[in-house]
């Protein structure tokens, strides 16, 4: 088994893949949070008179805000599990091709999940399939970690 500093070195292609794609995912989460705030700002009326002048009833629920907020929450439920799990998975010194494929698959499907959830709503089962890819990757990594260390 390689030592810690070799595994977590910029020369290790698996660690480089992890560093790049985890950064992309965290920046995506950051912008989703900002996007949620921006959507809320657009949906708020500046004056009470503006609300009274609306001909239809104003709902407290704005579907654009809710979709963005739910996509952000879904990211927090999945990406925040992936980051430490993948870090520990790299410690198992996995096959580079497999590890890099799992990392890329997780990241790309999370990006696609956000697109079809928050920005261009697509009917099910698209979101569910994209979600399942992430669950599979996390489960595989978790199983591999347990198998390697116990």
Coordinates of N, CA, C and O in Angstrom, one line a residue:
X1 N 0.8 -1.2 0.0 CA 0.0 0.0 0.0 C 0.9 1.2 0.0 O 1.9 1.3 0.7
X2 N 0.5 2.2 -0.8 CA 1.2 3.4 -0.9 C 1.0 4.3 0.4 O 0.1 4.1 1.1
X3 N 2.0 5.2 0.7 CA 1.8 6.0 1.8 C 0.8 7.2 1.6 O 0.5 7.5 0.4
X4 N 0.4 7.8 2.6 CA -0.6 8.9 2.6 C -0.2 10.0 1.6 O -1.0 10.4 0.9
X5 N 1.0 10.4 1.7 CA 1.5 11.6 0.9 C 1.6 11.2 -0.6 O 1.4 12.1 -1.4
X6 N 1.7 10.0 -0.9 CA 1.7 9.6 -2.3 C 0.3 9.5 -2.8 O 0.0 10.0 -4.0
X7 N -0.6 9.0 -2.0 CA -2.0 8.9 -2.4 C -2.6 10.2 -2.6 O -3.3 10.5 -3.6
X8 N -2.4 11.2 -1.7 CA -3.0 12.5 -1.8 C -2.0 13.5 -2.3 O -1.8 14.6 -1.8
X9 N -1.4 13.1 -3.4 CA -0.4 14.0 -4.1 C -1.0 14.4 -5.5 O -1.8 13.7 -6.1
X10 N -0.6 15.6 -5.9 CA -1.1 16.1 -7.2 C -0.7 15.2 -8.4 O -1.2 15.3 -9.5
X11 N 0.3 14.3 -8.2 CA 0.7 13.4 -9.2 C -0.2 12.2 -9.3 O -0.2 11.4 -10.3
X12 N -1.0 11.9 -8.3 CA -2.0 10.8 -8.3 C -3.2 11.2 -9.1 O -3.9 12.1 -8.7
X13 N -3.5 10.5 -10.2 CA -4.6 10.9 -11.1 C -6.0 10.8 -10.4 O -6.9 11.5 -10.7
X14 N -6.1 9.8 -9.5 CA -7.3 9.6 -8.7 C -7.6 10.8 -7.8 O -8.7 11.4 -7.8
X15 N -6.6 11.3 -7.1 CA -6.7 12.4 -6.2 C -7.0 13.7 -7.0 O -7.8 14.5 -6.6
X16 N -6.3 13.8 -8.1 CA -6.5 15.0 -9.0 C -7.9 15.0 -9.5 O -8.6 16.1 -9.5
X17 N -8.5 13.9 -9.9 CA -9.9 13.8 -10.3 C -10.8 14.2 -9.2 O -11.7 15.0 -9.4
X18 N -10.5 13.7 -8.0 CA -11.3 14.0 -6.8 C -11.3 15.5 -6.5 O -12.3 16.1 -6.3
X19 N -10.1 16.0 -6.5 CA -9.9 17.4 -6.2 C -10.7 18.3 -7.2 O -11.4 19.3 -6.8
X20 N -10.6 18.0 -8.4 CA -11.2 18.8 -9.5 C -12.7 18.7 -9.3 O -13.4 19.7 -9.2
X21 N -13.3 17.5 -9.4 CA -14.7 17.3 -9.4 C -15.4 17.7 -8.1 O -16.5 18.2 -8.1
X22 N -14.7 17.5 -7.0 CA -15.3 17.9 -5.7 C -15.4 19.4 -5.6 O -16.3 20.0 -5.1
X23 N -14.4 20.1 -6.2 CA -14.4 21.6 -6.2 C -15.5 22.0 -7.1 O -16.3 23.0 -6.7
X24 N -15.7 21.4 -8.3 CA -16.8 21.8 -9.2 C -18.2 21.6 -8.4 O -19.0 22.5 -8.5
X25 N -18.3 20.5 -7.7 CA -19.6 20.3 -7.0 C -19.8 21.3 -5.9 O -20.9 21.7 -5.7
X26 N -18.8 21.6 -5.2 CA -18.9 22.6 -4.1 C -19.3 24.0 -4.6 O -20.1 24.7 -4.1
X27 N -18.6 24.4 -5.7 CA -18.9 25.7 -6.3 C -20.4 25.6 -6.9 O -21.1 26.6 -6.7
X28 N -20.8 24.5 -7.4 CA -22.2 24.4 -7.9 C -23.2 24.6 -6.7 O -24.2 25.3 -6.8
X29 N -22.8 24.0 -5.6 CA -23.7 24.1 -4.4 C -23.7 25.6 -3.9 O -24.8 26.1 -3.6
X30 N -22.6 26.2 -4.0 CA -22.5 27.7 -3.6 C -23.4 28.5 -4.5 O -24.2 29.3 -4.0
X31 N -23.3 28.3 -5.8 CA -24.1 29.1 -6.7 C -25.6 28.7 -6.6 O -26.5 29.5 -6.9
X32 N -26.0 27.5 -6.3 CA -27.4 27.1 -6.1 C -27.9 27.9 -4.9 O -29.1 28.3 -4.9
X33 N -27.1 28.0 -3.8 CA -27.6 28.8 -2.7 C -27.8 30.3 -3.1 O -28.8 30.9 -2.7
X34 N -26.8 30.8 -3.8 CA -27.0 32.2 -4.3 C -28.2 32.3 -5.2 O -28.9 33.3 -5.1
X35 N -28.4 31.3 -6.1 CA -29.5 31.3 -7.0 C -30.8 31.3 -6.3 O -31.8 31.9 -6.7
X36 N -30.9 30.5 -5.2 CA -32.1 30.5 -4.4 C -32.4 31.9 -3.8 O -33.6 32.3 -3.9
X37 N -31.4 32.5 -3.3 CA -31.6 33.9 -2.7 C -32.0 34.8 -3.8 O -32.9 35.7 -3.6
X38 N -31.4 34.7 -5.0 CA -31.8 35.6 -6.1 C -33.2 35.4 -6.6 O -33.9 36.3 -6.8
X39 N -33.6 34.1 -6.6 CA -35.0 33.8 -7.0 C -36.0 34.4 -6.0 O -37.0 34.9 -6.3
X40 N -35.6 34.3 -4.7 CA -36.5 34.9 -3.6 C -36.6 36.4 -3.8 O -37.7 37.0 -3.6
X41 N -35.5 37.0 -4.1 CA -35.5 38.5 -4.3 C -36.4 38.9 -5.4 O -37.2 39.8 -5.4
X42 N -36.4 38.1 -6.5 CA -37.3 38.4 -7.7 C -38.8 38.2 -7.4 O -39.6 38.8 -8.0
X43 N -39.1 37.3 -6.4 CA -40.5 37.0 -6.1 C -41.1 37.9 -5.1 O -42.3 37.8 -4.8
X44 N -40.3 38.7 -4.4 CA -40.8 39.6 -3.3 C -41.3 40.9 -3.9 O -40.7 41.5 -4.7
X45 N -42.5 41.2 -3.5 CA -43.1 42.5 -4.0 C -42.5 43.6 -3.1 O -42.3 43.5 -1.9
X46 N -42.2 44.7 -3.7 CA -41.6 45.8 -3.0 C -42.5 46.6 -2.1 O -42.1 47.2 -1.2
X47 N -43.8 46.6 -2.5 CA -44.8 47.4 -1.7 C -46.0 46.6 -1.5 O -46.4 45.7 -2.3
X48 N -46.7 46.9 -0.4 CA -48.0 46.2 -0.1 C -49.0 46.5 -1.2 O -49.8 45.6 -1.5
X49 N -49.0 47.7 -1.8 CA -49.9 48.1 -2.8 C -49.8 47.2 -4.0 O -50.7 46.9 -4.7
X50 N -48.5 46.7 -4.3 CA -48.3 45.9 -5.5 C -49.0 44.5 -5.3 O -49.6 44.0 -6.2
X51 N -49.0 44.0 -4.0 CA -49.7 42.8 -3.8 C -51.2 43.0 -3.9 O -51.9 42.2 -4.5
X52 N -51.7 44.1 -3.4 CA -53.2 44.4 -3.4 C -53.6 44.6 -4.9 O -54.8 44.3 -5.2
X53 N -52.8 45.0 -5.7 CA -53.2 45.3 -7.1 C -53.2 44.0 -8.0 O -53.7 44.1 -9.1
X54 N -52.7 42.9 -7.4 CA -52.7 41.7 -8.2 C -54.2 41.2 -8.3 O -54.9 41.2 -7.4
X55 N -54.5 40.8 -9.5 CA -55.9 40.3 -9.7 C -56.1 38.9 -9.2 O -57.2 38.6 -8.8
X56 N -55.1 38.1 -9.2 CA -55.2 36.7 -8.7 C -54.6 36.7 -7.3 O -53.8 37.5 -6.9
X57 N -55.0 35.7 -6.5 CA -54.5 35.5 -5.2 C -53.0 35.2 -5.2 O -52.5 34.5 -6.1
X58 N -52.2 35.8 -4.3 CA -50.8 35.7 -4.2 C -50.5 34.5 -3.3 O -51.0 34.6 -2.1
X59 N -49.8 33.6 -3.7 CA -49.4 32.5 -2.9 C -48.1 32.7 -2.2 O -47.2 33.4 -2.8
X60 N -47.9 32.2 -1.0 CA -46.6 32.3 -0.4 C -45.6 31.3 -1.0 O -44.4 31.4 -0.7
X61 N -46.0 30.4 -1.8 CA -45.1 29.4 -2.4 C -44.9 29.8 -3.9 O -45.8 29.9 -4.7
X62 N -43.6 30.0 -4.1 CA -43.2 30.3 -5.5 C -42.5 29.0 -6.0 O -41.5 28.6 -5.4
X63 N -43.0 28.4 -7.1 CA -42.5 27.1 -7.6 C -41.0 27.2 -8.0 O -40.3 26.3 -7.8
X64 N -40.6 28.3 -8.6 CA -39.2 28.5 -9.0 C -38.3 28.5 -7.8 O -37.2 27.8 -7.8
X65 N -38.7 29.2 -6.8 CA -37.9 29.2 -5.5 C -37.8 27.8 -4.9 O -36.8 27.4 -4.5
X66 N -39.0 27.2 -4.9 CA -39.1 25.9 -4.2 C -38.2 24.8 -5.0 O -37.5 24.0 -4.4
X67 N -38.3 24.9 -6.3 CA -37.4 23.9 -7.1 C -36.0 24.2 -6.8 O -35.2 23.2 -6.6
X68 N -35.6 25.4 -6.8 CA -34.1 25.8 -6.6 C -33.7 25.4 -5.2 O -32.7 24.8 -5.0
X69 N -34.6 25.6 -4.2 CA -34.3 25.3 -2.8 C -34.2 23.8 -2.6 O -33.3 23.3 -2.0
X70 N -35.2 23.0 -3.2 CA -35.1 21.6 -3.1 C -33.9 21.0 -3.8 O -33.3 20.0 -3.3
X71 N -33.5 21.5 -4.9 CA -32.3 21.1 -5.6 C -31.1 21.3 -4.7 O -30.2 20.4 -4.6
X72 N -31.0 22.4 -4.1 CA -29.9 22.8 -3.2 C -29.9 21.8 -2.0 O -28.9 21.3 -1.6
X73 N -31.1 21.5 -1.4 CA -31.2 20.6 -0.3 C -30.8 19.2 -0.7 O -30.1 18.5 0.0
X74 N -31.2 18.8 -1.9 CA -30.8 17.5 -2.4 C -29.3 17.4 -2.6 O -28.7 16.3 -2.3
X75 N -28.7 18.4 -3.1 CA -27.2 18.4 -3.2 C -26.6 18.3 -1.8 O -25.6 17.5 -1.6
X76 N -27.1 19.0 -0.8 CA -26.5 18.9 0.5 C -26.7 17.5 1.1 O -25.8 17.0 1.8
X77 N -27.8 16.8 0.8 CA -28.0 15.4 1.2 C -27.1 14.4 0.5 O -26.9 13.3 1.1
X78 N -26.6 14.7 -0.6 CA -25.8 13.8 -1.4 C -24.4 14.1 -1.6 O -23.5 13.2 -1.4
X79 N -24.1 15.3 -1.9 CA -22.7 15.7 -2.1 C -21.9 15.7 -0.8 O -20.7 15.3 -0.7
X80 N -22.6 16.2 0.3 CA -21.9 16.2 1.6 C -21.6 14.8 2.1 O -20.7 14.7 3.0
X81 N -22.3 13.8 1.6 CA -21.9 12.4 1.9 C -20.8 12.0 1.0 O -19.8 11.3 1.5
X82 N -20.8 12.3 -0.2 CA -19.8 11.9 -1.2 C -18.4 12.4 -0.9 O -17.5 11.6 -1.0
X83 N -18.3 13.6 -0.4 CA -16.9 14.2 -0.3 C -16.1 13.4 0.7 O -15.0 13.0 0.4
X84 N -16.5 13.2 2.0 CA -15.7 12.4 2.9 C -15.6 10.9 2.5 O -14.6 10.3 2.7
X85 N -16.7 10.4 2.0 CA -16.7 9.0 1.5 C -15.7 8.8 0.4 O -14.9 7.8 0.5
X86 N -15.6 9.6 -0.5 CA -14.7 9.5 -1.6 C -13.2 9.7 -1.1 O -12.3 9.0 -1.6
X87 N -13.1 10.6 -0.2 CA -11.7 10.8 0.4 C -11.2 9.5 1.0 O -10.1 9.1 0.8
X88 N -12.1 8.9 1.8 CA -11.7 7.6 2.4 C -11.6 6.5 1.4 O -10.7 5.7 1.5
X89 N -12.4 6.5 0.3 CA -12.2 5.6 -0.7 C -10.9 5.6 -1.4 O -10.3 4.6 -1.7
X90 N -10.4 6.8 -1.6 CA -9.0 7.0 -2.2 C -8.0 6.4 -1.3 O -7.0 5.8 -1.8
X91 N -8.2 6.3 0.0 CA -7.2 5.7 0.9 C -7.1 4.2 0.7 O -6.1 3.6 1.0
X92 N -8.1 3.6 0.1 CA -8.1 2.1 -0.2 C -7.2 1.8 -1.4 O -7.1 0.7 -1.8
X93 N -6.7 2.9 -2.1 CA -5.8 2.7 -3.3 C -6.6 1.9 -4.3 O -6.1 0.9 -4.8
X94 N -7.7 2.4 -4.8 CA -8.5 1.7 -5.8 C -7.9 1.7 -7.2 O -6.9 2.4 -7.4
X95 N -8.4 0.9 -8.0 CA -8.0 0.9 -9.4 C -8.3 2.3 -10.0 O -9.4 2.8 -9.9
X96 N -7.3 3.0 -10.5 CA -7.4 4.3 -11.0 C -8.6 4.5 -12.0 O -9.4 5.5 -11.8
X97 N -8.7 3.7 -12.9 CA -9.8 3.9 -13.9 C -11.2 3.8 -13.3 O -12.0 4.6 -13.5
X98 N -11.4 2.8 -12.4 CA -12.7 2.7 -11.7 C -12.9 3.9 -10.8 O -14.0 4.4 -10.8
X99 N -12.0 4.3 -10.0 CA -12.2 5.4 -9.1 C -12.5 6.7 -9.9 O -13.4 7.4 -9.5
X100 N -11.7 6.9 -10.9 CA -12.0 8.2 -11.7 C -13.3 8.1 -12.4 O -14.0 9.1 -12.5
X101 N -13.7 7.0 -12.8 CA -15.1 6.8 -13.5 C -16.2 7.0 -12.5 O -17.2 7.7 -12.8
X102 N -16.0 6.5 -11.3 CA -17.0 6.7 -10.2 C -17.2 8.2 -9.8 O -18.3 8.7 -9.7
X103 N -16.0 8.8 -9.7 CA -16.0 10.3 -9.3 C -16.7 11.1 -10.4 O -17.5 11.9 -10.1
X104 N -16.3 10.9 -11.6 CA -16.9 11.6 -12.7 C -18.4 11.3 -12.9 O -19.1 12.3 -13.1
X105 N -18.7 10.1 -12.8 CA -20.2 9.7 -12.9 C -21.0 10.4 -11.8 O -22.1 11.0 -12.1
X106 N -20.5 10.4 -10.6 CA -21.2 11.1 -9.5 C -21.4 12.6 -9.8 O -22.5 13.1 -9.7
X107 N -20.3 13.2 -10.2 CA -20.3 14.7 -10.4 C -21.2 15.0 -11.6 O -22.0 16.0 -11.5
X108 N -21.0 14.4 -12.6 CA -21.8 14.7 -13.8 C -23.3 14.5 -13.6 O -24.1 15.3 -14.0
X109 N -23.6 13.4 -13.0 CA -25.0 13.1 -12.7 C -25.6 14.1 -11.7 O -26.8 14.5 -11.8
X110 N -24.8 14.6 -10.8 CA -25.3 15.6 -9.8 C -25.5 17.0 -10.6 O -26.5 17.7 -10.3
X111 N -24.7 17.3 -11.5 CA -24.9 18.5 -12.3 C -26.1 18.3 -13.2 O -27.0 19.3 -13.2
X112 N -26.3 17.2 -13.8 CA -27.5 17.0 -14.6 C -28.7 17.0 -13.8 O -29.8 17.5 -14.2
X113 N -28.6 16.4 -12.6 CA -29.8 16.4 -11.7 C -30.2 17.8 -11.3 O -31.4 18.1 -11.3
X114 N -29.3 18.7 -11.1 CA -29.6 20.1 -10.8 C -30.3 20.7 -12.0 O -31.3 21.4 -11.9
X115 N -29.7 20.5 -13.2 CA -30.3 21.1 -14.4 C -31.7 20.6 -14.6 O -32.6 21.5 -14.9
X116 N -32.0 19.3 -14.5 CA -33.4 18.8 -14.7 C -34.3 19.0 -13.5 O -35.5 18.9 -13.7
X117 N -33.8 19.4 -12.4 CA -34.6 19.7 -11.2 C -34.9 21.2 -11.1 O -36.1 21.6 -11.0
X118 N -33.9 22.0 -11.1 CA -34.1 23.4 -10.8 C -34.3 24.3 -12.1 O -35.0 25.3 -12.0
X119 N -33.6 24.0 -13.1 CA -33.6 24.9 -14.3 C -34.5 24.5 -15.4 O -35.1 25.4 -16.1
X120 N -34.5 23.3 -15.8 CA -35.4 22.8 -16.9 C -36.1 21.6 -16.4 O -35.7 20.4 -16.7
X121 N -37.2 21.7 -15.6 CA -37.9 20.6 -15.0 C -38.3 19.5 -16.1 O -38.8 19.9 -17.1
X122 N -37.9 18.3 -15.8 CA -38.1 17.2 -16.7 C -39.0 16.2 -15.8 O -38.7 16.0 -14.7
X123 N -39.9 15.6 -16.5 CA -40.7 14.6 -15.7 C -39.9 13.4 -15.2 O -38.9 13.1 -15.8
X124 N -40.4 12.8 -14.2 CA -39.8 11.6 -13.7 C -39.8 10.5 -14.8 O -40.7 10.6 -15.6
X125 N -39.0 9.5 -14.8 CA -38.0 9.1 -13.9 C -36.6 9.7 -14.0 O -35.7 9.2 -13.5
X126 N -36.5 10.7 -14.8 CA -35.1 11.2 -15.1 C -34.4 11.6 -13.9 O -33.2 11.2 -13.7
X127 N -35.0 12.4 -13.0 CA -34.3 12.8 -11.8 C -34.0 11.6 -10.9 O -32.9 11.5 -10.3
X128 N -34.9 10.7 -10.8 CA -34.7 9.5 -10.0 C -33.5 8.7 -10.5 O -32.7 8.2 -9.7
X129 N -33.4 8.5 -11.8 CA -32.3 7.7 -12.3 C -31.0 8.4 -12.0 O -30.0 7.8 -11.6
X130 N -30.9 9.7 -12.2 CA -29.7 10.5 -11.9 C -29.4 10.4 -10.4 O -28.2 10.3 -10.0
X131 N -30.4 10.4 -9.6 CA -30.2 10.3 -8.1 C -29.7 8.9 -7.8 O -28.8 8.8 -7.0
X132 N -30.2 7.9 -8.5 CA -29.8 6.5 -8.2 C -28.3 6.3 -8.5 O -27.6 5.5 -7.9
X133 N -27.8 7.0 -9.6 CA -26.4 6.8 -9.9 C -25.5 7.3 -8.7 O -24.6 6.6 -8.3
X134 N -25.9 8.4 -8.2 CA -25.2 8.9 -7.0 C -25.2 8.0 -5.8 O -24.2 7.8 -5.1
X135 N -26.4 7.5 -5.6 CA -26.6 6.5 -4.5 C -25.7 5.3 -4.7 O -25.0 4.8 -3.8
X136 N -25.7 4.8 -5.9 CA -24.9 3.6 -6.3 C -23.4 3.9 -6.0 O -22.7 3.1 -5.4
X137 N -23.0 5.0 -6.5 CA -21.5 5.4 -6.3 C -21.2 5.5 -4.8 O -20.2 4.9 -4.4
X138 N -22.0 6.2 -4.1 CA -21.7 6.3 -2.6 C -21.8 4.9 -1.9 O -20.9 4.6 -1.1
X139 N -22.7 4.1 -2.3 CA -22.8 2.7 -1.7 C -21.6 1.9 -2.1 O -21.1 1.2 -1.2
X140 N -21.2 1.9 -3.3 CA -20.1 1.2 -3.8 C -18.8 1.6 -3.0 O -18.0 0.8 -2.5
X141 N -18.6 2.9 -2.9 CA -17.5 3.4 -2.2 C -17.5 3.0 -0.7 O -16.5 2.6 -0.2
X142 N -18.7 3.1 -0.1 CA -18.8 2.7 1.3 C -18.5 1.3 1.5 O -17.8 0.9 2.4
X143 N -19.0 0.4 0.6 CA -18.8 -1.0 0.7 C -17.3 -1.3 0.5 O -16.7 -2.1 1.3
X144 N -16.7 -0.6 -0.4 CA -15.2 -0.8 -0.7 C -14.4 -0.4 0.5 O -13.4 -1.1 0.8
X145 N -14.8 0.7 1.2 CA -14.0 1.1 2.4 C -14.1 0.1 3.5 O -13.1 -0.3 4.1
X146 N -15.3 -0.4 3.7 CA -15.5 -1.4 4.8 C -14.7 -2.6 4.5 O -14.1 -3.2 5.3
X147 N -14.8 -3.1 3.2 CA -14.1 -4.3 2.8 C -12.6 -4.1 3.0 O -11.9 -5.1 3.4
X148 N -12.1 -2.9 2.6 CA -10.6 -2.7 2.7 C -10.1 -2.6 4.1 O -8.9 -3.0 4.3
X149 N -10.9 -2.1 5.0 CA -10.3 -1.8 6.3 C -10.8 -2.8 7.4 O -10.3 -2.7 8.5
X150 N -11.7 -3.7 7.1 CA -12.2 -4.6 8.1 C -12.2 -6.0 7.6 O -12.3 -6.5 6.7

